[in-house]
JSON list of C-alpha atoms and ligand atoms in Angstrom, two decimals:
[
{"chain": "A", "resi": 1, "resn": "MET", "atom": "CA", "xyz": [0.00, 0.00, 0.00]},
{"chain": "A", "resi": 2, "resn": "LYS", "atom": "CA", "xyz": [1.31, 3.42, -0.89]},
{"chain": "A", "resi": 3, "resn": "ILE", "atom": "CA", "xyz": [0.68, 6.25, 1.59]},
{"chain": "A", "resi": 4, "resn": "ASN", "atom": "CA", "xyz": [1.36, 9.84, 0.50]},
{"chain": "A", "resi": 5, "resn": "VAL", "atom": "CA", "xyz": [1.57, 12.25, 3.44]},
{"chain": "A", "resi": 6, "resn": "LEU", "atom": "CA", "xyz": [1.12, 15.97, 2.81]},
{"chain": "A", "resi": 7, "resn": "THR", "atom": "CA", "xyz": [2.50, 17.92, 5.74]},
{"chain": "A", "resi": 8, "resn": "LEU", "atom": "CA", "xyz": [4.33, 21.09, 6.74]},
{"chain": "A", "resi": 9, "resn": "PHE", "atom": "CA", "xyz": [6.44, 19.02, 9.16]},
{"chain": "A", "resi": 10, "resn": "PRO", "atom": "CA", "xyz": [7.85, 15.95, 7.36]},
{"chain": "A", "resi": 11, "resn": "GLU", "atom": "CA", "xyz": [10.61, 15.61, 9.98]},
{"chain": "A", "resi": 12, "resn": "MET", "atom": "CA", "xyz": [8.00, 14.67, 12.57]},
{"chain": "A", "resi": 13, "resn": "PHE", "atom": "CA", "xyz": [7.57, 11.34, 10.72]},
{"chain": "A", "resi": 14, "resn": "GLU", "atom": "CA", "xyz": [11.21, 10.37, 10.45]},
{"chain": "A", "resi": 15, "resn": "ASN", "atom": "CA", "xyz": [11.75, 8.28, 13.62]},
{"chain": "A", "resi": 16, "resn": "PHE", "atom": "CA", "xyz": [8.21, 7.04, 13.53]},
{"chain": "A", "resi": 17, "resn": "LEU", "atom": "CA", "xyz": [8.77, 5.51, 10.08]},
{"chain": "A", "resi": 18, "resn": "GLN", "atom": "CA", "xyz": [11.95, 3.71, 11.13]},
{"chain": "A", "resi": 19, "resn": "GLU", "atom": "CA", "xyz": [11.02, 2.06, 14.40]},
{"chain": "A", "resi": 20, "resn": "SER", "atom": "CA", "xyz": [9.14, -1.04, 15.47]},
{"chain": "A", "resi": 21, "resn": "MET", "atom": "CA", "xyz": [6.21, -2.35, 13.41]},
{"chain": "A", "resi": 22, "resn": "ILE", "atom": "CA", "xyz": [6.22, 0.53, 10.90]},
{"chain": "A", "resi": 23, "resn": "GLY", "atom": "CA", "xyz": [9.95, 0.08, 10.29]},
{"chain": "A", "resi": 24, "resn": "ILE", "atom": "CA", "xyz": [9.30, -3.61, 9.55]},
{"chain": "A", "resi": 25, "resn": "ALA", "atom": "CA", "xyz": [6.32, -2.80, 7.30]},
{"chain": "A", "resi": 26, "resn": "ILE", "atom": "CA", "xyz": [8.47, -0.41, 5.25]},
{"chain": "A", "resi": 27, "resn": "ARG", "atom": "CA", "xyz": [11.49, -2.72, 5.08]},
{"chain": "A", "resi": 28, "resn": "GLU", "atom": "CA", "xyz": [9.23, -5.62, 4.05]},
{"chain": "A", "resi": 29, "resn": "LYS", "atom": "CA", "xyz": [7.67, -3.32, 1.41]},
{"chain": "A", "resi": 30, "resn": "ALA", "atom": "CA", "xyz": [4.19, -3.89, 2.84]},
{"chain": "A", "resi": 31, "resn": "ILE", "atom": "CA", "xyz": [3.78, -0.11, 2.88]},
{"chain": "A", "resi": 32, "resn": "ASP", "atom": "CA", "xyz": [5.58, 2.67, 1.07]},
{"chain": "A", "resi": 33, "resn": "VAL", "atom": "CA", "xyz": [5.31, 6.12, 2.67]},
{"chain": "A", "resi": 34, "resn": "LYS", "atom": "CA", "xyz": [6.08, 9.24, 0.64]},
{"chain": "A", "resi": 35, "resn": "LEU", "atom": "CA", "xyz": [6.43, 12.49, 2.58]},
{"chain": "A", "resi": 36, "resn": "ILE", "atom": "CA", "xyz": [5.48, 15.60, 0.63]},
{"chain": "A", "resi": 37, "resn": "ASN", "atom": "CA", "xyz": [6.24, 19.03, 2.10]},
{"chain": "A", "resi": 38, "resn": "ILE", "atom": "CA", "xyz": [3.33, 21.39, 1.46]},
{"chain": "A", "resi": 39, "resn": "ARG", "atom": "CA", "xyz": [5.71, 24.34, 1.81]},
{"chain": "A", "resi": 40, "resn": "ASP", "atom": "CA", "xyz": [7.45, 23.26, -1.42]},
{"chain": "A", "resi": 41, "resn": "PHE", "atom": "CA", "xyz": [4.26, 24.28, -3.24]},
{"chain": "A", "resi": 42, "resn": "ALA", "atom": "CA", "xyz": [4.19, 27.86, -1.95]},
{"chain": "A", "resi": 43, "resn": "HIS", "atom": "CA", "xyz": [5.55, 30.17, -4.62]},
{"chain": "A", "resi": 44, "resn": "ASP", "atom": "CA", "xyz": [5.96, 33.52, -2.85]},
{"chain": "A", "resi": 45, "resn": "LYS", "atom": "CA", "xyz": [9.40, 34.46, -1.56]},
{"chain": "A", "resi": 46, "resn": "HIS", "atom": "CA", "xyz": [8.56, 33.65, 2.07]},
{"chain": "A", "resi": 47, "resn": "HIS", "atom": "CA", "xyz": [6.94, 30.28, 1.18]},
{"chain": "A", "resi": 48, "resn": "THR", "atom": "CA", "xyz": [3.77, 31.35, 2.95]},
{"chain": "A", "resi": 49, "resn": "THR", "atom": "CA", "xyz": [1.30, 28.56, 3.63]},
{"chain": "A", "resi": 50, "resn": "ASP", "atom": "CA", "xyz": [-1.15, 30.24, 6.02]},
{"chain": "A", "resi": 51, "resn": "ASP", "atom": "CA", "xyz": [-3.05, 33.50, 6.40]},
{"chain": "A", "resi": 52, "resn": "ALA", "atom": "CA", "xyz": [-5.55, 35.24, 8.69]},
{"chain": "A", "resi": 53, "resn": "PRO", "atom": "CA", "xyz": [-9.16, 33.98, 8.57]},
{"chain": "A", "resi": 54, "resn": "TYR", "atom": "CA", "xyz": [-11.79, 35.96, 6.66]},
{"chain": "A", "resi": 55, "resn": "GLY", "atom": "CA", "xyz": [-14.34, 37.24, 9.16]},
{"chain": "A", "resi": 56, "resn": "GLY", "atom": "CA", "xyz": [-11.69, 37.67, 11.84]},
{"chain": "A", "resi": 57, "resn": "GLY", "atom": "CA", "xyz": [-10.91, 35.61, 14.89]},
{"chain": "A", "resi": 58, "resn": "ALA", "atom": "CA", "xyz": [-7.89, 33.88, 16.39]},
{"chain": "A", "resi": 59, "resn": "GLY", "atom": "CA", "xyz": [-5.59, 31.47, 14.58]},
{"chain": "A", "resi": 60, "resn": "MET", "atom": "CA", "xyz": [-4.42, 31.09, 11.02]},
{"chain": "A", "resi": 61, "resn": "VAL", "atom": "CA", "xyz": [-5.92, 29.20, 8.09]},
{"chain": "A", "resi": 62, "resn": "MET", "atom": "CA", "xyz": [-3.86, 27.17, 5.61]},
{"chain": "A", "resi": 63, "resn": "LYS", "atom": "CA", "xyz": [-4.00, 28.80, 2.18]},
{"chain": "A", "resi": 64, "resn": "PRO", "atom": "CA", "xyz": [-5.68, 26.91, -0.66]},
{"chain": "A", "resi": 65, "resn": "GLU", "atom": "CA", "xyz": [-3.10, 27.32, -3.46]},
{"chain": "A", "resi": 66, "resn": "PRO", "atom": "CA", "xyz": [-0.18, 25.31, -1.99]},
{"chain": "A", "resi": 67, "resn": "LEU", "atom": "CA", "xyz": [-2.59, 22.62, -0.75]},
{"chain": "A", "resi": 68, "resn": "TYR", "atom": "CA", "xyz": [-4.23, 22.39, -4.15]},
{"chain": "A", "resi": 69, "resn": "GLU", "atom": "CA", "xyz": [-0.92, 22.01, -5.96]},
{"chain": "A", "resi": 70, "resn": "ALA", "atom": "CA", "xyz": [0.45, 19.52, -3.41]},
{"chain": "A", "resi": 71, "resn": "ILE", "atom": "CA", "xyz": [-2.65, 17.32, -3.70]},
{"chain": "A", "resi": 72, "resn": "LEU", "atom": "CA", "xyz": [-2.59, 17.40, -7.52]},
{"chain": "A", "resi": 73, "resn": "TYR", "atom": "CA", "xyz": [1.10, 16.52, -7.40]},
{"chain": "A", "resi": 74, "resn": "ALA", "atom": "CA", "xyz": [0.36, 13.48, -5.18]},
{"chain": "A", "resi": 75, "resn": "LYS", "atom": "CA", "xyz": [-2.59, 12.39, -7.32]},
{"chain": "A", "resi": 76, "resn": "GLN", "atom": "CA", "xyz": [-0.75, 12.60, -10.66]},
{"chain": "A", "resi": 77, "resn": "GLY", "atom": "CA", "xyz": [-4.13, 12.57, -12.41]},
{"chain": "A", "resi": 78, "resn": "ARG", "atom": "CA", "xyz": [-5.21, 9.40, -10.58]},
{"chain": "A", "resi": 79, "resn": "ASP", "atom": "CA", "xyz": [-8.35, 8.88, -8.52]},
{"chain": "A", "resi": 80, "resn": "ILE", "atom": "CA", "xyz": [-6.92, 8.37, -5.01]},
{"chain": "A", "resi": 81, "resn": "PRO", "atom": "CA", "xyz": [-8.81, 8.97, -1.72]},
{"chain": "A", "resi": 82, "resn": "VAL", "atom": "CA", "xyz": [-7.69, 12.16, 0.03]},
{"chain": "A", "resi": 83, "resn": "ILE", "atom": "CA", "xyz": [-8.12, 11.90, 3.79]},
{"chain": "A", "resi": 84, "resn": "TYR", "atom": "CA", "xyz": [-8.02, 15.09, 5.82]},
{"chain": "A", "resi": 85, "resn": "PHE", "atom": "CA", "xyz": [-7.46, 14.86, 9.59]},
{"chain": "A", "resi": 86, "resn": "THR", "atom": "CA", "xyz": [-9.62, 17.23, 11.60]},
{"chain": "A", "resi": 87, "resn": "PRO", "atom": "CA", "xyz": [-11.52, 17.15, 14.89]},
{"chain": "A", "resi": 88, "resn": "GLN", "atom": "CA", "xyz": [-14.59, 17.86, 12.69]},
{"chain": "A", "resi": 89, "resn": "GLY", "atom": "CA", "xyz": [-14.18, 14.52, 10.90]},
{"chain": "A", "resi": 90, "resn": "LYS", "atom": "CA", "xyz": [-15.85, 11.14, 11.44]},
{"chain": "A", "resi": 91, "resn": "LEU", "atom": "CA", "xyz": [-14.44, 9.24, 14.43]},
{"chain": "A", "resi": 92, "resn": "LEU", "atom": "CA", "xyz": [-11.90, 6.60, 13.41]},
{"chain": "A", "resi": 93, "resn": "HIS", "atom": "CA", "xyz": [-12.96, 3.05, 14.29]},
{"chain": "A", "resi": 94, "resn": "GLN", "atom": "CA", "xyz": [-11.35, -0.34, 13.72]},
{"chain": "A", "resi": 95, "resn": "GLU", "atom": "CA", "xyz": [-13.96, -1.09, 11.05]},
{"chain": "A", "resi": 96, "resn": "THR", "atom": "CA", "xyz": [-12.86, 1.96, 9.03]},
{"chain": "A", "resi": 97, "resn": "VAL", "atom": "CA", "xyz": [-9.22, 1.00, 9.53]},
{"chain": "A", "resi": 98, "resn": "ASN", "atom": "CA", "xyz": [-9.95, -2.52, 8.20]},
{"chain": "A", "resi": 99, "resn": "GLU", "atom": "CA", "xyz": [-11.60, -1.01, 5.11]},
{"chain": "A", "resi": 100, "resn": "TYR", "atom": "CA", "xyz": [-8.82, 1.51, 4.41]},
{"chain": "A", "resi": 101, "resn": "SER", "atom": "CA", "xyz": [-6.13, -1.13, 4.92]},
{"chain": "A", "resi": 102, "resn": "LYS", "atom": "CA", "xyz": [-7.34, -2.84, 1.70]},
{"chain": "A", "resi": 103, "resn": "LEU", "atom": "CA", "xyz": [-6.72, 0.21, -0.55]},
{"chain": "A", "resi": 104, "resn": "ASP", "atom": "CA", "xyz": [-3.73, 0.39, -2.89]},
{"chain": "A", "resi": 105, "resn": "GLU", "atom": "CA", "xyz": [-3.00, 4.06, -2.28]},
{"chain": "A", "resi": 106, "resn": "VAL", "atom": "CA", "xyz": [-4.16, 6.97, -0.12]},
{"chain": "A", "resi": 107, "resn": "ILE", "atom": "CA", "xyz": [-3.24, 10.62, 0.35]},
{"chain": "A", "resi": 108, "resn": "LEU", "atom": "CA", "xyz": [-3.18, 11.84, 3.96]},
{"chain": "A", "resi": 109, "resn": "LEU", "atom": "CA", "xyz": [-3.56, 15.57, 4.39]},
{"chain": "A", "resi": 110, "resn": "CYS", "atom": "CA", "xyz": [-2.28, 17.05, 7.65]},
{"chain": "A", "resi": 111, "resn": "GLY", "atom": "CA", "xyz": [-3.57, 20.48, 8.54]},
{"chain": "A", "resi": 112, "resn": "HIS", "atom": "CA", "xyz": [-1.88, 22.75, 11.03]},
{"chain": "A", "resi": 113, "resn": "TYR", "atom": "CA", "xyz": [-2.80, 25.98, 12.79]},
{"chain": "A", "resi": 114, "resn": "LYS", "atom": "CA", "xyz": [-6.56, 26.45, 12.85]},
{"chain": "A", "resi": 115, "resn": "GLU", "atom": "CA", "xyz": [-7.91, 24.62, 9.79]},
{"chain": "A", "resi": 116, "resn": "ILE", "atom": "CA", "xyz": [-7.38, 24.51, 6.05]},
{"chain": "A", "resi": 117, "resn": "ASP", "atom": "CA", "xyz": [-9.30, 26.67, 3.57]},
{"chain": "A", "resi": 118, "resn": "GLN", "atom": "CA", "xyz": [-12.79, 25.18, 3.17]},
{"chain": "A", "resi": 119, "resn": "ARG", "atom": "CA", "xyz": [-12.56, 25.23, -0.63]},
{"chain": "A", "resi": 120, "resn": "ILE", "atom": "CA", "xyz": [-9.95, 22.46, -0.56]},
{"chain": "A", "resi": 121, "resn": "ARG", "atom": "CA", "xyz": [-12.24, 20.39, 1.64]},
{"chain": "A", "resi": 122, "resn": "ASP", "atom": "CA", "xyz": [-15.14, 21.01, -0.73]},
{"chain": "A", "resi": 123, "resn": "THR", "atom": "CA", "xyz": [-13.28, 20.05, -3.89]},
{"chain": "A", "resi": 124, "resn": "LEU", "atom": "CA", "xyz": [-10.40, 17.65, -3.23]},
{"chain": "A", "resi": 125, "resn": "VAL", "atom": "CA", "xyz": [-10.89, 16.00, 0.18]},
{"chain": "A", "resi": 126, "resn": "THR", "atom": "CA", "xyz": [-12.85, 12.75, -0.05]},
{"chain": "A", "resi": 127, "resn": "CYS", "atom": "CA", "xyz": [-13.02, 11.86, 3.63]},
{"chain": "A", "resi": 128, "resn": "GLU", "atom": "CA", "xyz": [-12.49, 13.65, 6.95]},
{"chain": "A", "resi": 129, "resn": "ILE", "atom": "CA", "xyz": [-11.28, 11.70, 9.98]},
{"chain": "A", "resi": 130, "resn": "SER", "atom": "CA", "xyz": [-11.01, 12.57, 13.66]},
{"chain": "A", "resi": 131, "resn": "ILE", "atom": "CA", "xyz": [-9.05, 10.36, 16.04]},
{"chain": "A", "resi": 132, "resn": "GLY", "atom": "CA", "xyz": [-10.99, 11.50, 19.11]},
{"chain": "A", "resi": 133, "resn": "ASP", "atom": "CA", "xyz": [-12.98, 14.23, 20.77]},
{"chain": "A", "resi": 134, "resn": "TYR", "atom": "CA", "xyz": [-10.07, 16.49, 21.64]},
{"chain": "A", "resi": 135, "resn": "VAL", "atom": "CA", "xyz": [-8.08, 19.04, 19.67]},
{"chain": "A", "resi": 136, "resn": "LEU", "atom": "CA", "xyz": [-4.45, 18.52, 18.67]},
{"chain": "A", "resi": 137, "resn": "SER", "atom": "CA", "xyz": [-2.20, 21.16, 17.18]},
{"chain": "A", "resi": 138, "resn": "GLY", "atom": "CA", "xyz": [-2.10, 19.45, 13.79]},
{"chain": "A", "resi": 139, "resn": "GLY", "atom": "CA", "xyz": [-2.94, 16.42, 11.70]},
{"chain": "A", "resi": 140, "resn": "GLU", "atom": "CA", "xyz": [0.53, 14.82, 11.87]},
{"chain": "A", "resi": 141, "resn": "ILE", "atom": "CA", "xyz": [-0.09, 12.70, 14.98]},
{"chain": "A", "resi": 142, "resn": "PRO", "atom": "CA", "xyz": [-3.52, 11.59, 13.70]},
{"chain": "A", "resi": 143, "resn": "ALA", "atom": "CA", "xyz": [-1.84, 10.64, 10.38]},
{"chain": "A", "resi": 144, "resn": "MET", "atom": "CA", "xyz": [0.72, 8.56, 12.31]},
{"chain": "A", "resi": 145, "resn": "VAL", "atom": "CA", "xyz": [-2.10, 6.89, 14.25]},
{"chain": "A", "resi": 146, "resn": "PHE", "atom": "CA", "xyz": [-3.79, 6.07, 10.94]},
{"chain": "A", "resi": 147, "resn": "ILE", "atom": "CA", "xyz": [-0.57, 4.75, 9.33]},
{"chain": "A", "resi": 148, "resn": "ASP", "atom": "CA", "xyz": [0.19, 2.56, 12.36]},
{"chain": "A", "resi": 149, "resn": "ALA", "atom": "CA", "xyz": [-3.31, 1.09, 12.44]},
{"chain": "A", "resi": 150, "resn": "ILE", "atom": "CA", "xyz": [-3.23, 0.38, 8.69]},
{"chain": "A", "resi": 151, "resn": "ALA", "atom": "CA", "xyz": [0.34, -0.92, 8.49]},
{"chain": "A", "resi": 152, "resn": "ARG", "atom": "CA", "xyz": [-0.06, -3.63, 11.11]},
{"chain": "A", "resi": 153, "resn": "LEU", "atom": "CA", "xyz": [-2.90, -5.16, 9.08]},
{"chain": "A", "resi": 154, "resn": "GLN", "atom": "CA", "xyz": [-0.85, -5.50, 5.88]},
{"chain": "A", "resi": 155, "resn": "ASP", "atom": "CA", "xyz": [0.23, -9.02, 4.92]},
{"chain": "A", "resi": 156, "resn": "GLY", "atom": "CA", "xyz": [3.60, -9.99, 6.34]},
{"chain": "A", "resi": 157, "resn": "VAL", "atom": "CA", "xyz": [3.76, -7.27, 9.01]},
{"chain": "A", "resi": 158, "resn": "LEU", "atom": "CA", "xyz": [2.44, -9.03, 12.10]},
{"chain": "A", "resi": 159, "resn": "GLY", "atom": "CA", "xyz": [4.17, -12.36, 12.64]},
{"chain": "A", "resi": 160, "resn": "ASN", "atom": "CA", "xyz": [0.90, -13.95, 13.62]},
{"chain": "A", "resi": 161, "resn": "ILE", "atom": "CA", "xyz": [-2.22, -12.62, 11.93]},
{"chain": "A", "resi": 162, "resn": "ASP", "atom": "CA", "xyz": [-4.24, -14.14, 14.78]},
{"chain": "A", "resi": 163, "resn": "SER", "atom": "CA", "xyz": [-2.85, -11.43, 17.00]},
{"chain": "A", "resi": 164, "resn": "ALA", "atom": "CA", "xyz": [-4.55, -8.76, 14.82]},
{"chain": "A", "resi": 165, "resn": "LEU", "atom": "CA", "xyz": [-7.81, -10.67, 14.73]},
{"chain": "A", "resi": 166, "resn": "THR", "atom": "CA", "xyz": [-7.89, -10.99, 18.52]},
{"chain": "A", "resi": 167, "resn": "ASP", "atom": "CA", "xyz": [-7.11, -7.31, 19.19]},
{"chain": "A", "resi": 168, "resn": "SER", "atom": "CA", "xyz": [-9.43, -5.06, 21.15]},
{"chain": "A", "resi": 169, "resn": "HIS", "atom": "CA", "xyz": [-12.19, -3.75, 18.84]},
{"chain": "A", "resi": 170, "resn": "GLN", "atom": "CA", "xyz": [-11.82, -6.46, 16.15]},
{"chain": "A", "resi": 171, "resn": "ASN", "atom": "CA", "xyz": [-14.85, -8.29, 17.56]},
{"chain": "A", "resi": 172, "resn": "GLY", "atom": "CA", "xyz": [-16.63, -5.29, 19.06]},
{"chain": "A", "resi": 173, "resn": "LEU", "atom": "CA", "xyz": [-15.19, -5.91, 22.54]},
{"chain": "A", "resi": 174, "resn": "LEU", "atom": "CA", "xyz": [-12.09, -4.70, 24.36]},
{"chain": "A", "resi": 175, "resn": "GLY", "atom": "CA", "xyz": [-9.30, -7.26, 24.72]},
{"chain": "A", "resi": 176, "resn": "CYS", "atom": "CA", "xyz": [-8.83, -9.66, 27.65]},
{"chain": "A", "resi": 177, "resn": "PRO", "atom": "CA", "xyz": [-5.94, -9.59, 30.18]},
{"chain": "A", "resi": 178, "resn": "HIS", "atom": "CA", "xyz": [-2.62, -11.17, 29.14]},
{"chain": "A", "resi": 179, "resn": "TYR", "atom": "CA", "xyz": [0.11, -12.84, 31.22]},
{"chain": "A", "resi": 180, "resn": "THR", "atom": "CA", "xyz": [3.57, -14.20, 30.49]},
{"chain": "A", "resi": 181, "resn": "ARG", "atom": "CA", "xyz": [6.32, -15.88, 32.56]},
{"chain": "A", "resi": 182, "resn": "PRO", "atom": "CA", "xyz": [6.99, -16.03, 35.50]},
{"chain": "A", "resi": 183, "resn": "PRO", "atom": "CA", "xyz": [3.92, -17.90, 36.79]},
{"chain": "A", "resi": 184, "resn": "GLU", "atom": "CA", "xyz": [4.13, -15.94, 40.05]},
{"chain": "A", "resi": 185, "resn": "PHE", "atom": "CA", "xyz": [5.20, -12.28, 40.33]},
{"chain": "A", "resi": 186, "resn": "MET", "atom": "CA", "xyz": [5.24, -10.42, 43.67]},
{"chain": "A", "resi": 187, "resn": "GLY", "atom": "CA", "xyz": [2.82, -12.95, 45.10]},
{"chain": "A", "resi": 188, "resn": "MET", "atom": "CA", "xyz": [0.40, -12.63, 42.16]},
{"chain": "A", "resi": 189, "resn": "LYS", "atom": "CA", "xyz": [-0.32, -15.87, 40.33]},
{"chain": "A", "resi": 190, "resn": "VAL", "atom": "CA", "xyz": [-1.28, -16.33, 36.68]},
{"chain": "A", "resi": 191, "resn": "PRO", "atom": "CA", "xyz": [-4.93, -17.50, 36.56]},
{"chain": "A", "resi": 192, "resn": "GLU", "atom": "CA", "xyz": [-5.00, -21.31, 36.79]},
{"chain": "A", "resi": 193, "resn": "VAL", "atom": "CA", "xyz": [-7.12, -21.72, 33.65]},
{"chain": "A", "resi": 194, "resn": "LEU", "atom": "CA", "xyz": [-4.38, -20.20, 31.42]},
{"chain": "A", "resi": 195, "resn": "ILE", "atom": "CA", "xyz": [-1.93, -22.95, 32.37]},
{"chain": "A", "resi": 196, "resn": "SER", "atom": "CA", "xyz": [-4.56, -25.72, 32.27]},
{"chain": "A", "resi": 197, "resn": "GLY", "atom": "CA", "xyz": [-3.99, -26.49, 28.57]},
{"chain": "A", "resi": 198, "resn": "ASN", "atom": "CA", "xyz": [-7.79, -26.65, 28.14]},
{"chain": "A", "resi": 199, "resn": "HIS", "atom": "CA", "xyz": [-8.33, -24.38, 25.13]},
{"chain": "A", "resi": 200, "resn": "LYS", "atom": "CA", "xyz": [-12.10, -24.40, 25.33]},
{"chain": "A", "resi": 201, "resn": "LYS", "atom": "CA", "xyz": [-11.93, -23.23, 28.94]},
{"chain": "A", "resi": 202, "resn": "ILE", "atom": "CA", "xyz": [-9.25, -20.66, 28.05]},
{"chain": "A", "resi": 203, "resn": "ASP", "atom": "CA", "xyz": [-11.43, -19.22, 25.27]},
{"chain": "A", "resi": 204, "resn": "GLU", "atom": "CA", "xyz": [-14.41, -19.04, 27.61]},
{"chain": "A", "resi": 205, "resn": "TRP", "atom": "CA", "xyz": [-12.31, -17.29, 30.29]},
{"chain": "A", "resi": 206, "resn": "ARG", "atom": "CA", "xyz": [-10.97, -14.77, 27.73]},
{"chain": "A", "resi": 207, "resn": "THR", "atom": "CA", "xyz": [-14.45, -13.95, 26.44]},
{"chain": "A", "resi": 208, "resn": "GLU", "atom": "CA", "xyz": [-15.79, -13.55, 29.97]},
{"chain": "A", "resi": 209, "resn": "LYS", "atom": "CA", "xyz": [-12.90, -11.22, 30.92]},
{"chain": "A", "resi": 210, "resn": "ALA", "atom": "CA", "xyz": [-13.24, -9.23, 27.68]},
{"chain": "A", "resi": 211, "resn": "LEU", "atom": "CA", "xyz": [-16.92, -8.72, 28.43]},
{"chain": "A", "resi": 212, "resn": "GLU", "atom": "CA", "xyz": [-16.15, -7.70, 32.01]},
{"chain": "A", "resi": 213, "resn": "ILE", "atom": "CA", "xyz": [-13.57, -5.10, 30.88]},
{"chain": "A", "resi": 214, "resn": "THR", "atom": "CA", "xyz": [-15.84, -3.78, 28.12]},
{"chain": "A", "resi": 215, "resn": "ARG", "atom": "CA", "xyz": [-18.75, -3.49, 30.53]},
{"chain": "A", "resi": 216, "resn": "ARG", "atom": "CA", "xyz": [-16.54, -1.59, 32.99]},
{"chain": "A", "resi": 217, "resn": "ASN", "atom": "CA", "xyz": [-14.65, 0.74, 30.60]},
{"chain": "A", "resi": 218, "resn": "ARG", "atom": "CA", "xyz": [-16.78, 1.00, 27.45]},
{"chain": "A", "resi": 219, "resn": "PRO", "atom": "CA", "xyz": [-20.40, 0.01, 28.14]},
{"chain": "A", "resi": 220, "resn": "ASP", "atom": "CA", "xyz": [-21.33, 1.95, 24.97]},
{"chain": "A", "resi": 221, "resn": "LEU", "atom": "CA", "xyz": [-19.77, -0.87, 22.91]},
{"chain": "A", "resi": 222, "resn": "LEU", "atom": "CA", "xyz": [-22.27, -3.38, 24.24]},
{"chain": "A", "resi": 223, "resn": "ASN", "atom": "CA", "xyz": [-25.69, -3.32, 22.64]},
{"chain": "A", "resi": 224, "resn": "ASP", "atom": "CA", "xyz": [-27.52, -4.40, 25.77]},
{"chain": "A", "resi": 225, "resn": "GLU", "atom": "CA", "xyz": [-25.61, -1.77, 27.87]},
{"chain": "A", "resi": 226, "resn": "THR", "atom": "CA", "xyz": [-25.45, -4.29, 30.77]},
{"chain": "B", "resi": 1, "resn": "ADE", "atom": "N1", "xyz": [-6.40, 17.66, 14.17]},
{"chain": "B", "resi": 1, "resn": "ADE", "atom": "C1", "xyz": [-6.48, 18.27, 15.35]},
{"chain": "B", "resi": 1, "resn": "ADE", "atom": "N2", "xyz": [-7.15, 17.52, 16.24]},
{"chain": "B", "resi": 1, "resn": "ADE", "atom": "C2", "xyz": [-7.50, 16.38, 15.61]},
{"chain": "B", "resi": 1, "resn": "ADE", "atom": "C3", "xyz": [-8.20, 15.21, 15.97]},
{"chain": "B", "resi": 1, "resn": "ADE", "atom": "N3", "xyz": [-8.71, 15.06, 17.19]},
{"chain": "B", "resi": 1, "resn": "ADE", "atom": "N4", "xyz": [-8.36, 14.25, 15.05]},
{"chain": "B", "resi": 1, "resn": "ADE", "atom": "C4", "xyz": [-7.87, 14.42, 13.80]},
{"chain": "B", "resi": 1, "resn": "ADE", "atom": "N5", "xyz": [-7.21, 15.49, 13.40]},
{"chain": "B", "resi": 1, "resn": "ADE", "atom": "C5", "xyz": [-7.02, 16.48, 14.28]}
]
């Protein structure tokens, strides 16, 4: 999958793209990330990319011309989804991540300062995504969240695909508790059932715990709200 990132701060992505799962995904060629600096598409002598909002008020708005040119450059005449990260967007869910992870190519547009000029949203943006009900200073961290969530679902990235399918949210529930060696740590023992070797019982225990945690932390995920 090819991911084009349009940003004013490409350096923010550098370590992120080298480490851990994303580093593996890139080295294994499961994803290819191209960073495009929006500032390169500003033609005035100061490379201006933002300006004061019409109508007044605090904050700056990203100008349409450099964004327009940067998006056209990334698209190269092709029909590729352009995702803009904004707290006004639709909340990102695992289901959406699963869908997007199947695409061949996407363009991720990171705003900064207040917002981007609405005319770009009206004409070139195909989807607006929020990563939560809080405001960040820009779309770079949301874009990294999106890339991480997508990359780990690509073939060959996770050693064991089962571990993606049993994640929190893949079946509508939060995940269950996990334990590893030693069997006793500071007087706390690993639940007996997990070392019983009885896989039916283990599955039942995991489902019961997942339900318990979901009921406690995210009752909204359960239809019956119990
Ligand atoms: N940009 C600023 N805040 C954001 C959020 N919560 N989600 C996506 N993009 C954003």
